[in-house]
PDB file of C-alpha atoms in Angstrom:
ATOM      1  CA  MET A   1      19.503   8.307  16.471  1.00 56.00           C
ATOM      2  CA  ILE A   2      18.034   4.901  15.767  1.00 82.00           C
ATOM      3  CA  GLU A   3      15.239   4.966  13.268  1.00 90.00           C
ATOM      4  CA  LYS A   4      13.203   2.173  11.758  1.00 94.00           C
ATOM      5  CA  VAL A   5      11.971   2.509   8.202  1.00 95.00           C
ATOM      6  CA  PHE A   6       9.010   0.504   6.954  1.00 95.00           C
ATOM      7  CA  LYS A   7       8.280   0.383   3.203  1.00 95.00           C
ATOM      8  CA  THR A   8       5.768  -1.417   1.030  1.00 93.00           C
ATOM      9  CA  ASP A   9       6.244  -5.157   1.361  1.00 93.00           C
ATOM     10  CA  LYS A  10       7.878  -6.943  -1.555  1.00 95.00           C
ATOM     11  CA  ILE A  11       4.927  -9.218  -2.418  1.00 94.00           C
ATOM     12  CA  THR A  12       2.649  -6.176  -2.858  1.00 93.00           C
ATOM     13  CA  LEU A  13       5.256  -4.254  -4.829  1.00 94.00           C
ATOM     14  CA  LEU A  14       5.868  -7.219  -7.127  1.00 95.00           C
ATOM     15  CA  GLY A  15       2.135  -7.687  -7.650  1.00 94.00           C
ATOM     16  CA  TYR A  16       1.628  -4.083  -8.692  1.00 93.00           C
ATOM     17  CA  THR A  17       4.736  -4.192 -10.879  1.00 94.00           C
ATOM     18  CA  LEU A  18       3.237  -7.160 -12.714  1.00 94.00           C
ATOM     19  CA  LEU A  19      -0.157  -5.440 -12.933  1.00 92.00           C
ATOM     20  CA  VAL A  20       1.268  -2.200 -14.359  1.00 91.00           C
ATOM     21  CA  PHE A  21       3.331  -4.199 -16.855  1.00 91.00           C
ATOM     22  CA  THR A  22       0.446  -6.394 -18.048  1.00 91.00           C
ATOM     23  CA  TYR A  23      -2.047  -3.513 -17.993  1.00 87.00           C
ATOM     24  CA  SER A  24       0.297  -1.381 -20.098  1.00 85.00           C
ATOM     25  CA  LEU A  25       0.936  -4.205 -22.564  1.00 85.00           C
ATOM     26  CA  PHE A  26      -2.751  -5.047 -22.789  1.00 82.00           C
ATOM     27  CA  PHE A  27      -3.995  -1.524 -23.462  1.00 79.00           C
ATOM     28  CA  GLY A  28      -0.946  -0.668 -25.564  1.00 78.00           C
ATOM     29  CA  THR A  29      -1.662  -3.670 -27.798  1.00 79.00           C
ATOM     30  CA  ILE A  30      -5.297  -2.614 -28.195  1.00 75.00           C
ATOM     31  CA  PHE A  31      -4.190   0.912 -29.036  1.00 73.00           C
ATOM     32  CA  PHE A  32      -1.702  -0.220 -31.704  1.00 74.00           C
ATOM     33  CA  LYS A  33      -4.000  -2.884 -33.186  1.00 73.00           C
ATOM     34  CA  GLN A  34      -6.620  -0.233 -33.896  1.00 70.00           C
ATOM     35  CA  ASN A  35      -4.060   1.752 -35.951  1.00 65.00           C
ATOM     36  CA  SER A  36      -5.706   4.985 -34.999  1.00 62.00           C
ATOM     37  CA  SER A  37      -5.811   7.434 -32.190  1.00 66.00           C
ATOM     38  CA  SER A  38      -9.565   7.254 -31.734  1.00 71.00           C
ATOM     39  CA  PHE A  39     -11.150   8.615 -28.600  1.00 76.00           C
ATOM     40  CA  THR A  40     -11.853   5.078 -27.325  1.00 72.00           C
ATOM     41  CA  SER A  41      -8.268   3.898 -27.736  1.00 68.00           C
ATOM     42  CA  ILE A  42      -6.927   7.019 -26.007  1.00 74.00           C
ATOM     43  CA  ILE A  43      -9.307   6.418 -23.090  1.00 77.00           C
ATOM     44  CA  MET A  44      -8.070   2.819 -22.861  1.00 72.00           C
ATOM     45  CA  VAL A  45      -4.472   3.966 -22.653  1.00 71.00           C
ATOM     46  CA  LEU A  46      -5.437   6.521 -19.985  1.00 79.00           C
ATOM     47  CA  LEU A  47      -6.849   3.662 -17.889  1.00 80.00           C
ATOM     48  CA  VAL A  48      -3.266   2.633 -17.149  1.00 81.00           C
ATOM     49  CA  LEU A  49      -2.541   5.924 -15.376  1.00 86.00           C
ATOM     50  CA  PRO A  50      -4.363   5.259 -12.056  1.00 88.00           C
ATOM     51  CA  VAL A  51      -2.715   1.847 -11.722  1.00 86.00           C
ATOM     52  CA  ALA A  52       0.697   3.314 -12.538  1.00 87.00           C
ATOM     53  CA  ALA A  53       0.119   6.210 -10.108  1.00 89.00           C
ATOM     54  CA  TYR A  54      -0.718   3.775  -7.306  1.00 88.00           C
ATOM     55  CA  PHE A  55       2.391   1.751  -8.144  1.00 91.00           C
ATOM     56  CA  PHE A  56       4.558   4.877  -7.814  1.00 90.00           C
ATOM     57  CA  PHE A  57       2.824   5.671  -4.523  1.00 90.00           C
ATOM     58  CA  LEU A  58       3.775   2.192  -3.267  1.00 91.00           C
ATOM     59  CA  LEU A  59       7.385   2.827  -4.289  1.00 91.00           C
ATOM     60  CA  ARG A  60       7.412   6.109  -2.378  1.00 91.00           C
ATOM     61  CA  LYS A  61       5.495   4.957   0.720  1.00 93.00           C
ATOM     62  CA  ARG A  62       7.507   5.028   3.953  1.00 95.00           C
ATOM     63  CA  VAL A  63       6.819   4.932   7.650  1.00 95.00           C
ATOM     64  CA  ILE A  64       9.726   6.141   9.754  1.00 95.00           C
ATOM     65  CA  VAL A  65       9.777   5.651  13.512  1.00 95.00           C
ATOM     66  CA  ASP A  66      12.482   7.253  15.642  1.00 94.00           C
ATOM     67  CA  GLN A  67      12.899   8.732  19.111  1.00 92.00           C
ATOM     68  CA  ASN A  68      11.158  11.959  18.037  1.00 93.00           C
ATOM     69  CA  GLY A  69       8.005  10.455  16.581  1.00 93.00           C
ATOM     70  CA  ILE A  70       6.548   8.911  13.465  1.00 95.00           C
ATOM     71  CA  LYS A  71       6.680  10.126   9.851  1.00 95.00           C
ATOM     72  CA  ILE A  72       4.283   8.771   7.271  1.00 93.00           C
ATOM     73  CA  ILE A  73       5.169   9.462   3.646  1.00 92.00           C
ATOM     74  CA  GLY A  74       2.281   8.492   1.429  1.00 82.00           C
ATOM     75  CA  ILE A  75      -0.019   9.413  -1.385  1.00 75.00           C
ATOM     76  CA  THR A  76      -1.014  12.739   0.177  1.00 73.00           C
ATOM     77  CA  GLY A  77       2.483  13.809   1.114  1.00 83.00           C
ATOM     78  CA  LYS A  78       4.331  13.619   4.419  1.00 90.00           C
ATOM     79  CA  LYS A  79       2.809  13.742   7.882  1.00 91.00           C
ATOM     80  CA  GLU A  80       4.960  13.979  10.986  1.00 92.00           C
ATOM     81  CA  PHE A  81       3.714  13.389  14.508  1.00 93.00           C
ATOM     82  CA  SER A  82       5.925  13.758  17.569  1.00 92.00           C
ATOM     83  CA  TRP A  83       5.228  11.211  20.283  1.00 94.00           C
ATOM     84  CA  ASN A  84       3.741  13.783  22.656  1.00 92.00           C
ATOM     85  CA  GLU A  85       1.330  15.244  20.074  1.00 93.00           C
ATOM     86  CA  ILE A  86      -0.247  11.883  19.173  1.00 94.00           C
ATOM     87  CA  SER A  87      -3.687  11.691  20.717  1.00 92.00           C
ATOM     88  CA  GLU A  88      -4.696   8.191  19.584  1.00 92.00           C
ATOM     89  CA  VAL A  89      -3.518   5.185  17.646  1.00 93.00           C
ATOM     90  CA  ALA A  90      -6.197   2.740  16.514  1.00 91.00           C
ATOM     91  CA  VAL A  91      -6.088  -0.482  14.538  1.00 90.00           C
ATOM     92  CA  SER A  92      -8.939  -1.667  12.350  1.00 87.00           C
ATOM     93  CA  PRO A  93      -8.863  -5.413  11.734  1.00 82.00           C
ATOM     94  CA  GLY A  94     -10.581  -7.146   8.847  1.00 76.00           C
ATOM     95  CA  ARG A  95      -9.635  -8.465   5.448  1.00 72.00           C
ATOM     96  CA  LYS A  96      -7.064  -5.709   5.423  1.00 80.00           C
ATOM     97  CA  TYR A  97      -5.658  -4.105   8.550  1.00 85.00           C
ATOM     98  CA  PHE A  98      -5.363  -0.345   8.930  1.00 86.00           C
ATOM     99  CA  LEU A  99      -3.485   1.690  11.508  1.00 87.00           C
ATOM    100  CA  PHE A 100      -4.882   5.162  12.198  1.00 90.00           C
ATOM    101  CA  THR A 101      -2.679   7.730  13.932  1.00 87.00           C
ATOM    102  CA  THR A 102      -4.351  10.942  15.092  1.00 86.00           C
ATOM    103  CA  ASN A 103      -2.705  14.005  16.561  1.00 85.00           C
ATOM    104  CA  LYS A 104      -4.160  16.619  18.907  1.00 85.00           C
ATOM    105  CA  SER A 105      -5.025  18.875  15.944  1.00 86.00           C
ATOM    106  CA  GLY A 106      -7.206  16.151  14.438  1.00 85.00           C
ATOM    107  CA  ASP A 107      -4.854  15.239  11.595  1.00 87.00           C
ATOM    108  CA  VAL A 108      -5.028  11.550  10.705  1.00 88.00           C
ATOM    109  CA  ALA A 109      -2.463   9.350   8.979  1.00 88.00           C
ATOM    110  CA  VAL A 110      -3.441   5.908   7.722  1.00 88.00           C
ATOM    111  CA  ILE A 111      -1.071   2.972   7.253  1.00 88.00           C
ATOM    112  CA  ASP A 112      -2.239  -0.334   5.798  1.00 88.00           C
ATOM    113  CA  ASP A 113      -0.848  -3.816   6.234  1.00 89.00           C
ATOM    114  CA  SER A 114       0.877  -3.799   2.860  1.00 90.00           C
ATOM    115  CA  THR A 115       3.635  -2.108   4.863  1.00 92.00           C
ATOM    116  CA  GLU A 116       6.509  -4.517   5.461  1.00 93.00           C
ATOM    117  CA  ASN A 117       6.779  -5.847   9.007  1.00 94.00           C
ATOM    118  CA  PHE A 118       3.397  -4.343   9.911  1.00 93.00           C
ATOM    119  CA  LYS A 119       3.252  -6.290  13.177  1.00 93.00           C
ATOM    120  CA  GLU A 120       6.704  -4.976  14.127  1.00 94.00           C
ATOM    121  CA  LEU A 121       5.402  -1.453  13.457  1.00 94.00           C
ATOM    122  CA  LEU A 122       2.435  -2.107  15.759  1.00 93.00           C
ATOM    123  CA  GLU A 123       4.798  -3.403  18.453  1.00 94.00           C
ATOM    124  CA  GLU A 124       7.066  -0.380  18.043  1.00 93.00           C
ATOM    125  CA  LEU A 125       4.167   2.014  18.593  1.00 93.00           C
ATOM    126  CA  LYS A 126       3.040   0.017  21.634  1.00 93.00           C
ATOM    127  CA  LYS A 127       6.532   0.381  23.147  1.00 92.00           C
ATOM    128  CA  ARG A 128       6.727   4.128  22.533  1.00 92.00           C
ATOM    129  CA  LEU A 129       3.227   5.278  23.468  1.00 93.00           C
ATOM    130  CA  PRO A 130       1.369   5.167  26.768  1.00 92.00           C
ATOM    131  CA  LYS A 131      -1.422   2.586  26.898  1.00 92.00           C
ATOM    132  CA  GLU A 132      -4.149   5.252  27.142  1.00 93.00           C
ATOM    133  CA  LYS A 133      -3.229   6.520  23.644  1.00 93.00           C
ATOM    134  CA  LEU A 134      -3.790   3.075  22.125  1.00 93.00           C
ATOM    135  CA  SER A 135      -7.281   1.936  21.154  1.00 92.00           C
ATOM    136  CA  PRO A 136      -8.902  -0.607  23.509  1.00 92.00           C
ATOM    137  CA  ASN A 137      -8.583  -3.392  20.894  1.00 90.00           C
ATOM    138  CA  TYR A 138      -4.916  -2.645  20.150  1.00 92.00           C
ATOM    139  CA  GLU A 139      -3.420  -5.466  22.210  1.00 91.00           C
ATOM    140  CA  ASN A 140      -5.921  -8.038  20.887  1.00 91.00           C
ATOM    141  CA  VAL A 141      -5.303  -7.027  17.271  1.00 89.00           C
ATOM    142  CA  LEU A 142      -1.555  -7.081  17.824  1.00 90.00           C
ATOM    143  CA  ASN A 143      -1.683 -10.598  19.262  1.00 91.00           C
ATOM    144  CA  SER A 144      -4.042 -11.981  16.605  1.00 89.00           C
ATOM    145  CA  TYR A 145      -2.613 -10.145  13.579  1.00 90.00           C
ATOM    146  CA  LYS A 146      -2.075 -12.182  10.420  1.00 88.00           C
ATOM    147  CA  ARG A 147      -1.218 -10.526   7.111  1.00 86.00           C
ATOM    148  CA  SER A 148      -4.163 -10.481   4.730  1.00 82.00           C
ATOM    149  CA  TYR A 149      -3.414 -11.697   1.225  1.00 86.00           C
ATOM    150  CA  GLY A 150      -6.871 -11.509  -0.380  1.00 85.00           C
ATOM    151  CA  SER A 151      -6.412  -8.214  -2.204  1.00 87.00           C
ATOM    152  CA  ILE A 152      -2.898  -9.009  -3.398  1.00 91.00           C
ATOM    153  CA  ILE A 153      -4.036 -12.408  -4.714  1.00 93.00           C
ATOM    154  CA  LEU A 154      -6.665 -10.568  -6.778  1.00 93.00           C
ATOM    155  CA  ILE A 155      -3.915  -8.343  -8.208  1.00 93.00           C
ATOM    156  CA  TYR A 156      -1.882 -11.403  -9.253  1.00 95.00           C
ATOM    157  CA  VAL A 157      -4.949 -13.138 -10.726  1.00 95.00           C
ATOM    158  CA  ALA A 158      -5.938  -9.993 -12.673  1.00 92.00           C
ATOM    159  CA  SER A 159      -2.377  -9.691 -13.992  1.00 93.00           C
ATOM    160  CA  LEU A 160      -2.304 -13.325 -15.103  1.00 93.00           C
ATOM    161  CA  ILE A 161      -5.709 -13.025 -16.794  1.00 93.00           C
ATOM    162  CA  LEU A 162      -4.560  -9.919 -18.684  1.00 90.00           C
ATOM    163  CA  LEU A 163      -1.366 -11.711 -19.691  1.00 90.00           C
ATOM    164  CA  PHE A 164      -3.322 -14.766 -20.851  1.00 91.00           C
ATOM    165  CA  VAL A 165      -5.748 -12.649 -22.922  1.00 88.00           C
ATOM    166  CA  LEU A 166      -2.834 -10.709 -24.391  1.00 86.00           C
ATOM    167  CA  LEU A 167      -0.916 -13.856 -25.364  1.00 86.00           C
ATOM    168  CA  LYS A 168      -4.056 -15.455 -26.769  1.00 86.00           C
ATOM    169  CA  SER A 169      -4.725 -12.348 -28.856  1.00 80.00           C
ATOM    170  CA  LEU A 170      -1.151 -12.034 -30.116  1.00 77.00           C
ATOM    171  CA  LEU A 171      -0.709 -15.712 -30.896  1.00 80.00           C
ATOM    172  CA  GLY A 172      -4.208 -16.100 -32.359  1.00 72.00           C
ATOM    173  CA  ILE A 173      -5.079 -19.097 -30.202  1.00 64.00           C
TER     174      ILE A 173
END
């Protein structure tokens, strides 16, 4: 039983690790500098939760391909599609690429290109599924695919800005 496991790529995981760290430090510093548990400071601390939740989702995210089908473990739980119950696989190109897998019941699983070896995943699905189950643009997207880095660069920039503001505040510069 040969299975291939695809997780969140390391550059995305590192970016969100840095963001959660700097976000937590930033809002934690604001909270402690105010020396009170005012409603505003509590709200600021709560702003860390969505970023931290997404980070934990990225840690948990998995796509498993084996001879039986594909399993997608993501933010909404686990979806399993056997090869014969998949009705369509489509790829949406753009600034960020998305892979949509639909089964005969209408259930949809979405995988984005922050998944490591995304192109290898696309190739694996092409090998295992008949051509008529792949969207008409599938081959073109597969051949022209290049990992998008725009959103992850924004994460790194936001983290560095938060770190700069935090250091400036703490050091009084």
